[in-house]
XYZ file of C-alpha atoms in Angstrom:
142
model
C 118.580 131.966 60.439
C 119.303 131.995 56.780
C 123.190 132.198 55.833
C 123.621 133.904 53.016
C 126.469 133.528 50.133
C 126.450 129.932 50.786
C 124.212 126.788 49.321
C 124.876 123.232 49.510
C 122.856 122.579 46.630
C 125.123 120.779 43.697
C 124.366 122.745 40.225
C 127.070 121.320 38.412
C 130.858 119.365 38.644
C 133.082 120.883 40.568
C 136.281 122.217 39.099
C 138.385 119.386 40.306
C 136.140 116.620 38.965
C 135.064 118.748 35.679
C 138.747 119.121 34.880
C 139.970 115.456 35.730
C 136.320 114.410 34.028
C 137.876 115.948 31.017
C 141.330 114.177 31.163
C 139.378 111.080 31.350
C 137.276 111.709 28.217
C 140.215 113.216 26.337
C 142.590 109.953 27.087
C 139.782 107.774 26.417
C 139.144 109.652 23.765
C 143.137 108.686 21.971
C 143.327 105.446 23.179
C 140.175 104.781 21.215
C 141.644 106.333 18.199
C 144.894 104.447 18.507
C 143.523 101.089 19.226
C 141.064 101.930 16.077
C 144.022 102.397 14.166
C 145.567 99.007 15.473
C 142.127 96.825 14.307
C 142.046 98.792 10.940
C 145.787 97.814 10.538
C 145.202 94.373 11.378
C 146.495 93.262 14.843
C 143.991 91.135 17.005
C 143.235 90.122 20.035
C 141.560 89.972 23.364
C 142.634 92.835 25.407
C 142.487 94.629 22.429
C 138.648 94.257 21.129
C 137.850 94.890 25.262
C 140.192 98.140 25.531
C 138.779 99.581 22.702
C 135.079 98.958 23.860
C 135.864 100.213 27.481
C 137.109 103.513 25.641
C 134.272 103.531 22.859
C 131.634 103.725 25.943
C 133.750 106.286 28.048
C 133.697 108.376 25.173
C 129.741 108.127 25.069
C 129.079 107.655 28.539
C 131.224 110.889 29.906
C 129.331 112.845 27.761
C 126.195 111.629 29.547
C 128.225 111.989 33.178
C 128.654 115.850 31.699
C 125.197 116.685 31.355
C 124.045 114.342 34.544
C 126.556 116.629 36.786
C 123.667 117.726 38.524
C 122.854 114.651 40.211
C 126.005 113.309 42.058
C 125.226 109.981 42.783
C 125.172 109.040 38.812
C 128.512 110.983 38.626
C 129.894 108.744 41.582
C 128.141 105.680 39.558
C 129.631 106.192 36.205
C 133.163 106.910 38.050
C 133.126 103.638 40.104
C 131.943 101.577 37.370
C 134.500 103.001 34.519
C 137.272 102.622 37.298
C 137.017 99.110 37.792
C 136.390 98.501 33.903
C 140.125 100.698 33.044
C 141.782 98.605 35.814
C 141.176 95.594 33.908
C 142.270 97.550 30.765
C 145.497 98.564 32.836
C 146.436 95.563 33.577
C 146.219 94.024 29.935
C 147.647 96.566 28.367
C 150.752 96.629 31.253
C 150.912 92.372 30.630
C 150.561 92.560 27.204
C 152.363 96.077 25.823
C 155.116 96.679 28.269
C 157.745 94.696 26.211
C 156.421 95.730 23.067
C 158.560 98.375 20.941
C 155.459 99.648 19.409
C 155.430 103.384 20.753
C 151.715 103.317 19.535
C 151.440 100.957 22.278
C 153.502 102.309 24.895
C 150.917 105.176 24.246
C 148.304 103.216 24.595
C 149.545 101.949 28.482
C 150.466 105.242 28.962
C 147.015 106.928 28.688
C 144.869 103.959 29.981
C 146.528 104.285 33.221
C 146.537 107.959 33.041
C 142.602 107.513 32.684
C 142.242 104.570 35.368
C 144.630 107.140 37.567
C 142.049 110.231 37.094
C 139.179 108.146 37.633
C 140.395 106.613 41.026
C 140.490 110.123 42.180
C 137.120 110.970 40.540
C 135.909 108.089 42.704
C 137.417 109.495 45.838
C 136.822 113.367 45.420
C 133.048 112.578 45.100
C 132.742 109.909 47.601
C 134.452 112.100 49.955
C 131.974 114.743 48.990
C 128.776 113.159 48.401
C 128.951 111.365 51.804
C 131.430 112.205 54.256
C 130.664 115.799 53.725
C 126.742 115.135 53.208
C 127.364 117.554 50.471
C 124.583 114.592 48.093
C 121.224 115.802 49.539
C 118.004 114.889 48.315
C 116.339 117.648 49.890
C 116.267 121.203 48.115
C 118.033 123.821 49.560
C 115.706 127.200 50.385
């Protein structure tokens, strides 16, 4: 017996992980542009060539993850992945900024953990959907 008003079938993010998607991009999105601003003014270093590449290929790769929203497990790939890259950027910038009484870098701590925060939960949402729920099928739904 067909139900009807309901499919399982995944045509897109859902709202919770298209909205904290976007909070990702849009903080990886400044902390590339401050840290960019940092390297043209000079300062050097480290954890701050490897923050601004972790934010350089958010930037690119979210747009990918955007247009790949049909197919969860790449979602749940790029999420797990990025997470455990913007932990490590976390934790520099927190070791390295906190002390600091650069407010460009206080900004820069601020919105790496507010992207590391969003994708943790990116992580869990889908997990929790993809496979607890069974809601990743590879089967079509008719």
């Amino acid at each position: 017996m067909a139900r009807t008003g309901h499919t399982s079938a995944r045509t897109g993010l859902a709202p919770f992980l298209l909205a904290s998607s976007a909070i990702v991009w849009i903080s990886s999105v400044i902390v590339m542009g401050i840290l960019a601003y940092l390297v043209s003014e000079g300062v050097r270093g480290d954890f701050v060539i490897y923050s601004l590449v972790i934010s350089v290929l958010t930037t690119i790769f979210y747009l990918a993850a955007f247009v790949l929203a049909g197919r969860p497990g790449f979602v749940l790939l790029f999420n797990l992945i990025f997470s455990y890259l913007w932990l490590v950027v976390v934790v520099f910038t927190a070791s390295t900024y906190t002390y600091s009484n650069s407010s460009l870098l206080h900004a820069v701590e601020a919105f790496s953990f507010i992207a590391f925060f969003f994708l943790f939960f990116n992580v869990l949402y889908d997990w929790h959907n993809g496979f607890y729920r069974g809601g990743a099928r590879t089967t079509a739904v008719v």
